[in-house]
Tab-separated table of C-alpha atoms in Angstrom:
chain	number	residue	atom	x	y	z
A	1	MET	CA	81.907	27.805	214.592
A	2	LYS	CA	79.979	29.508	211.768
A	3	ALA	CA	82.922	29.031	209.417
A	4	ASP	CA	82.891	25.284	210.136
A	5	VAL	CA	79.166	25.133	209.405
A	6	TYR	CA	79.650	26.928	206.090
A	7	VAL	CA	82.467	24.548	205.145
A	8	PHE	CA	80.316	21.500	205.902
A	9	LEU	CA	77.406	22.952	203.943
A	10	PHE	CA	79.683	23.681	200.981
A	11	LEU	CA	81.216	20.199	201.005
A	12	GLY	CA	77.811	18.566	201.323
A	13	LEU	CA	76.443	20.625	198.441
A	14	THR	CA	79.497	19.868	196.282
A	15	PHE	CA	79.157	16.144	196.957
A	16	GLN	CA	75.456	16.332	196.099
A	17	ILE	CA	76.184	18.153	192.826
A	18	ILE	CA	78.811	15.602	191.828
A	19	CYS	CA	76.441	12.722	192.524
A	20	ALA	CA	73.587	14.444	190.740
A	21	ASN	CA	75.669	15.196	187.648
A	22	GLU	CA	76.487	11.508	187.308
A	23	VAL	CA	72.814	10.520	187.194
A	24	SER	CA	71.206	10.285	183.779
A	25	GLU	CA	68.202	12.398	182.889
A	26	GLU	CA	66.436	9.076	182.460
A	27	TYR	CA	67.219	8.138	186.058
A	28	ASP	CA	65.092	5.181	187.062
A	29	PRO	CA	64.801	4.505	190.815
A	30	GLY	CA	63.628	0.996	189.947
A	31	ASN	CA	66.852	0.214	188.110
A	32	PRO	CA	69.153	-1.679	190.522
A	33	HIS	CA	72.190	-0.657	188.442
A	34	ARG	CA	71.574	3.086	188.786
A	35	ASN	CA	74.387	5.232	190.130
A	36	PRO	CA	74.746	5.348	193.917
A	37	THR	CA	73.161	8.161	195.880
A	38	LYS	CA	75.026	10.369	198.318
A	39	CYS	CA	73.366	8.485	201.176
A	40	GLU	CA	74.350	5.082	199.807
A	41	VAL	CA	77.976	6.123	199.434
A	42	CYS	CA	78.188	7.620	202.907
A	43	LYS	CA	76.523	4.540	204.378
A	44	ILE	CA	79.012	2.194	202.719
A	45	VAL	CA	82.010	4.340	203.658
A	46	ALA	CA	80.917	4.662	207.291
A	47	ASP	CA	80.258	0.922	207.560
A	48	GLU	CA	83.646	0.060	206.078
A	49	LEU	CA	85.496	2.601	208.231
A	50	GLU	CA	83.893	1.217	211.379
A	51	TYR	CA	84.704	-2.338	210.299
A	52	LEU	CA	88.349	-1.412	209.706
A	53	MET	CA	88.492	0.381	213.040
A	54	THR	CA	87.189	-2.742	214.754
A	55	GLU	CA	89.709	-4.981	212.987
A	56	THR	CA	92.704	-2.707	213.574
A	57	GLY	CA	91.654	-2.134	217.169
A	58	LYS	CA	92.328	-5.725	218.213
A	59	THR	CA	96.076	-5.271	218.648
A	60	HIS	CA	97.986	-4.194	221.746
A	61	GLU	CA	101.020	-3.112	219.736
A	62	VAL	CA	102.976	-0.025	220.780
A	63	ILE	CA	104.738	1.949	218.049
A	64	THR	CA	107.056	4.966	217.721
A	65	GLN	CA	105.354	8.019	216.254
A	66	GLY	CA	106.762	11.414	215.297
A	67	GLY	CA	109.888	12.678	213.557
A	68	PHE	CA	110.860	15.708	211.455
A	69	ASP	CA	109.104	18.613	213.173
A	70	ARG	CA	107.782	16.577	216.094
A	71	PRO	CA	109.587	14.622	218.803
A	72	GLN	CA	109.257	10.873	218.610
A	73	LYS	CA	107.181	9.163	221.239
A	74	ARG	CA	105.819	5.717	221.985
A	75	VAL	CA	102.049	5.376	221.568
A	76	LYS	CA	99.555	2.585	221.328
A	77	TYR	CA	98.897	1.689	217.705
A	78	THR	CA	95.150	1.932	218.322
A	79	GLN	CA	95.577	5.617	219.262
A	80	SER	CA	98.059	6.505	216.534
A	81	GLU	CA	97.878	8.617	213.412
A	82	ILE	CA	99.397	5.705	211.516
A	83	ARG	CA	96.352	3.567	212.236
A	84	LEU	CA	94.012	6.276	210.979
A	85	ILE	CA	96.085	6.853	207.828
A	86	GLU	CA	96.186	3.137	207.027
A	87	VAL	CA	92.435	2.829	207.481
A	88	LEU	CA	91.672	5.864	205.315
A	89	GLU	CA	93.998	4.631	202.576
A	90	SER	CA	92.323	1.227	202.352
A	91	VAL	CA	88.634	2.007	202.827
A	92	CYS	CA	87.806	2.925	199.220
A	93	GLU	CA	89.416	-0.232	197.885
A	94	ARG	CA	87.012	-2.192	200.051
A	95	VAL	CA	84.115	-0.459	198.306
A	96	LEU	CA	85.146	-2.287	195.127
A	97	GLU	CA	84.339	-5.573	196.885
A	98	TYR	CA	80.635	-4.725	196.758
A	99	ASN	CA	78.249	-6.091	194.156
A	100	ILE	CA	74.806	-5.135	192.935
A	101	HIS	CA	72.149	-7.474	194.315
A	102	ALA	CA	69.302	-6.713	191.930
A	103	GLU	CA	66.818	-8.709	193.981
A	104	ARG	CA	67.153	-6.360	196.962
A	105	LYS	CA	65.352	-3.082	197.557
A	106	ASP	CA	66.820	0.387	197.904
A	107	SER	CA	70.337	0.751	199.363
A	108	ARG	CA	70.362	-2.957	200.217
A	109	ARG	CA	71.263	-3.568	196.566
A	110	PHE	CA	74.865	-2.722	197.520
A	111	ALA	CA	76.321	-5.686	199.375
A	112	LYS	CA	79.308	-7.977	199.349
A	113	GLY	CA	79.101	-11.517	198.091
A	114	THR	CA	77.620	-12.888	194.890
A	115	SER	CA	74.080	-11.789	194.033
A	116	GLU	CA	71.367	-14.405	193.645
A	117	THR	CA	71.033	-13.567	189.945
A	118	MET	CA	74.746	-13.937	189.277
A	119	GLU	CA	74.884	-17.144	191.284
A	120	THR	CA	72.063	-18.545	189.128
A	121	LEU	CA	73.833	-17.553	185.927
A	122	LYS	CA	77.126	-19.073	187.036
A	123	ASN	CA	75.370	-22.311	187.910
A	124	LEU	CA	73.854	-22.391	184.431
A	125	VAL	CA	77.268	-21.890	182.862
A	126	ASN	CA	78.642	-24.732	184.972
A	127	LYS	CA	75.848	-26.929	183.615
A	128	GLY	CA	76.824	-26.114	180.046
A	129	VAL	CA	74.226	-23.448	179.260
A	130	ASN	CA	75.517	-20.664	177.006
A	131	VAL	CA	74.687	-17.469	178.895
A	132	GLU	CA	75.379	-14.228	177.017
A	133	LEU	CA	75.635	-10.988	179.018
A	134	GLY	CA	77.521	-8.943	176.462
A	135	ILE	CA	80.787	-9.154	178.424
A	136	PRO	CA	83.410	-11.935	178.657
A	137	LEU	CA	82.922	-14.507	181.400
A	138	SER	CA	86.271	-13.451	182.875
A	139	MET	CA	84.809	-9.989	183.589
A	140	TRP	CA	81.640	-11.128	185.363
A	141	ASP	CA	83.239	-10.586	188.754
A	142	GLU	CA	84.680	-7.158	187.907
A	143	PRO	CA	83.126	-4.184	189.766
A	144	SER	CA	79.996	-2.900	188.056
A	145	ALA	CA	79.628	0.688	186.834
A	146	ALA	CA	77.593	1.618	189.923
A	147	VAL	CA	80.189	0.126	192.276
A	148	THR	CA	82.982	1.908	190.392
A	149	LYS	CA	81.095	5.183	190.855
A	150	ALA	CA	80.705	4.425	194.562
A	151	ASN	CA	84.477	3.966	194.743
A	152	GLN	CA	85.050	7.326	193.044
A	153	TYR	CA	82.603	9.078	195.368
A	154	CYS	CA	84.328	7.373	198.312
A	155	HIS	CA	87.638	9.014	197.415
A	156	PHE	CA	85.899	12.393	197.203
A	157	LEU	CA	84.222	11.863	200.567
A	158	ILE	CA	87.430	10.818	202.325
A	159	GLU	CA	89.407	13.681	200.819
A	160	ASN	CA	86.890	16.362	201.737
A	161	TYR	CA	85.804	15.062	205.135
A	162	GLU	CA	89.148	13.758	206.363
A	163	GLU	CA	89.306	16.335	209.139
A	164	VAL	CA	85.832	15.352	210.315
A	165	ILE	CA	86.870	11.697	210.477
A	166	GLU	CA	90.055	12.670	212.324
A	167	ASN	CA	88.004	14.544	214.914
A	168	TRP	CA	85.757	11.523	215.339
A	169	PHE	CA	88.803	9.268	215.742
A	170	PHE	CA	90.770	11.387	218.209
A	171	LYS	CA	88.236	13.554	220.021
A	172	THR	CA	84.877	11.822	220.286
A	173	ASP	CA	83.331	8.919	222.099
A	174	HIS	CA	83.651	5.992	219.692
A	175	SER	CA	80.442	4.497	221.009
A	176	ARG	CA	78.773	7.055	218.759
A	177	GLU	CA	78.461	5.525	215.306
A	178	LEU	CA	80.414	7.151	212.503
A	179	SER	CA	77.354	6.993	210.242
A	180	GLU	CA	75.653	9.405	212.645
A	181	TYR	CA	78.660	11.643	213.285
A	182	LEU	CA	79.681	11.877	209.617
A	183	CYS	CA	76.627	11.157	207.492
A	184	VAL	CA	73.720	12.443	209.578
A	185	ASP	CA	75.394	15.466	211.152
A	186	ARG	CA	77.643	16.649	208.316
A	187	VAL	CA	77.091	15.092	204.908
A	188	LEU	CA	73.362	14.442	204.518
A	189	SER	CA	70.176	16.362	205.042
A	190	LYS	CA	67.420	14.735	207.099
A	191	GLU	CA	65.561	13.773	203.927
A	192	GLU	CA	68.680	12.279	202.344
A	193	ALA	CA	69.599	10.145	205.368
A	194	VAL	CA	66.687	7.719	205.002
A	195	CYS	CA	68.860	4.930	203.571
A	196	LEU	CA	70.884	4.736	206.783
A	197	ASP	CA	67.995	2.915	208.459
A	198	GLU	CA	67.748	0.270	205.744
A	199	VAL	CA	69.130	-3.155	206.662
A	200	TRP	CA	68.983	-6.497	204.895
A	201	THR	CA	66.997	-9.110	206.816
A	202	GLY	CA	66.227	-11.335	203.842
A	203	LYS	CA	62.699	-10.025	203.384
A	204	GLU	CA	63.412	-6.721	201.632
A	205	ARG	CA	63.180	-7.945	198.071
A	206	VAL	CA	62.146	-6.250	194.871
A	207	HIS	CA	58.418	-6.819	194.348
A	208	GLY	CA	57.741	-10.181	192.780
A	209	THR	CA	61.208	-11.646	193.324
A	210	GLU	CA	60.150	-14.315	195.792
A	211	GLU	CA	56.916	-15.216	194.037
A	212	GLU	CA	58.454	-15.267	190.583
A	213	GLY	CA	61.800	-16.723	191.590
A	214	ASP	CA	60.955	-20.300	190.649
A	215	GLU	CA	59.477	-19.280	187.325
A	216	GLU	CA	62.479	-17.078	186.539
A	217	SER	CA	64.918	-19.885	187.351
A	218	SER	CA	62.923	-22.220	185.142
A	219	ASN	CA	63.083	-19.777	182.250
A	220	LEU	CA	66.824	-19.336	182.704
A	221	LYS	CA	67.621	-23.041	182.770
A	222	GLY	CA	66.528	-23.742	179.211
A	223	ASP	CA	68.092	-26.575	177.273
A	224	PRO	CA	71.905	-26.941	177.182
A	225	GLY	CA	71.671	-27.544	173.480
A	226	SER	CA	69.365	-24.617	172.720
A	227	LYS	CA	70.200	-21.032	171.708
A	228	ASP	CA	71.856	-18.554	174.066
A	229	THR	CA	70.048	-17.921	177.330
A	230	LYS	CA	70.047	-14.205	178.124
A	231	ASP	CA	69.415	-12.355	181.318
A	232	GLU	CA	69.770	-8.652	181.924
A	233	LEU	CA	71.386	-8.015	185.265
């Protein structure tokens, strides 16, 4: 038991060091494009794993499992190693579907779908306004640097906590959320786990976003025939 505790402590510390080393000395908690924290990554990974488990758990398929050093046997797909492997192999790719929503506070900045800012900019482009972001229009929907980092951290997390996830899958009551079993109990300290309680209700906006939204949109609209309209995401 002590050996397991030491392993978890070592992995958690290693993950924390990796995340910390990626953060600039000029780290700005108010910058929505800052690198993801350990808590944010674990939250995203746990959410995506649970989503994939829900989706892959809808089938009643029975498959043959085994071979080589183990006898083959028929098992339900939902209880198979194949299901777990397929989920683990696809989870980090799903992280790349996230975007930075600069108008949202804290960990809520990571979400799927188009951010309000990007939606505004795309609408301006469609109206003929020349919007310059420093990158080609074709790359606007590419994963941001922060999302790419989250994807990299995801691979580290899956690789180093695969056995923990396996134990959760095969040996525990699945009514217990993975975010608690993995993130709270094994990856994060109590102080680091604060982001797990953050949810997006529509009200958690960066200060001034709602009040200044109309003014900001007005400034962005400009005149289609004027100089470039710029906005820093």
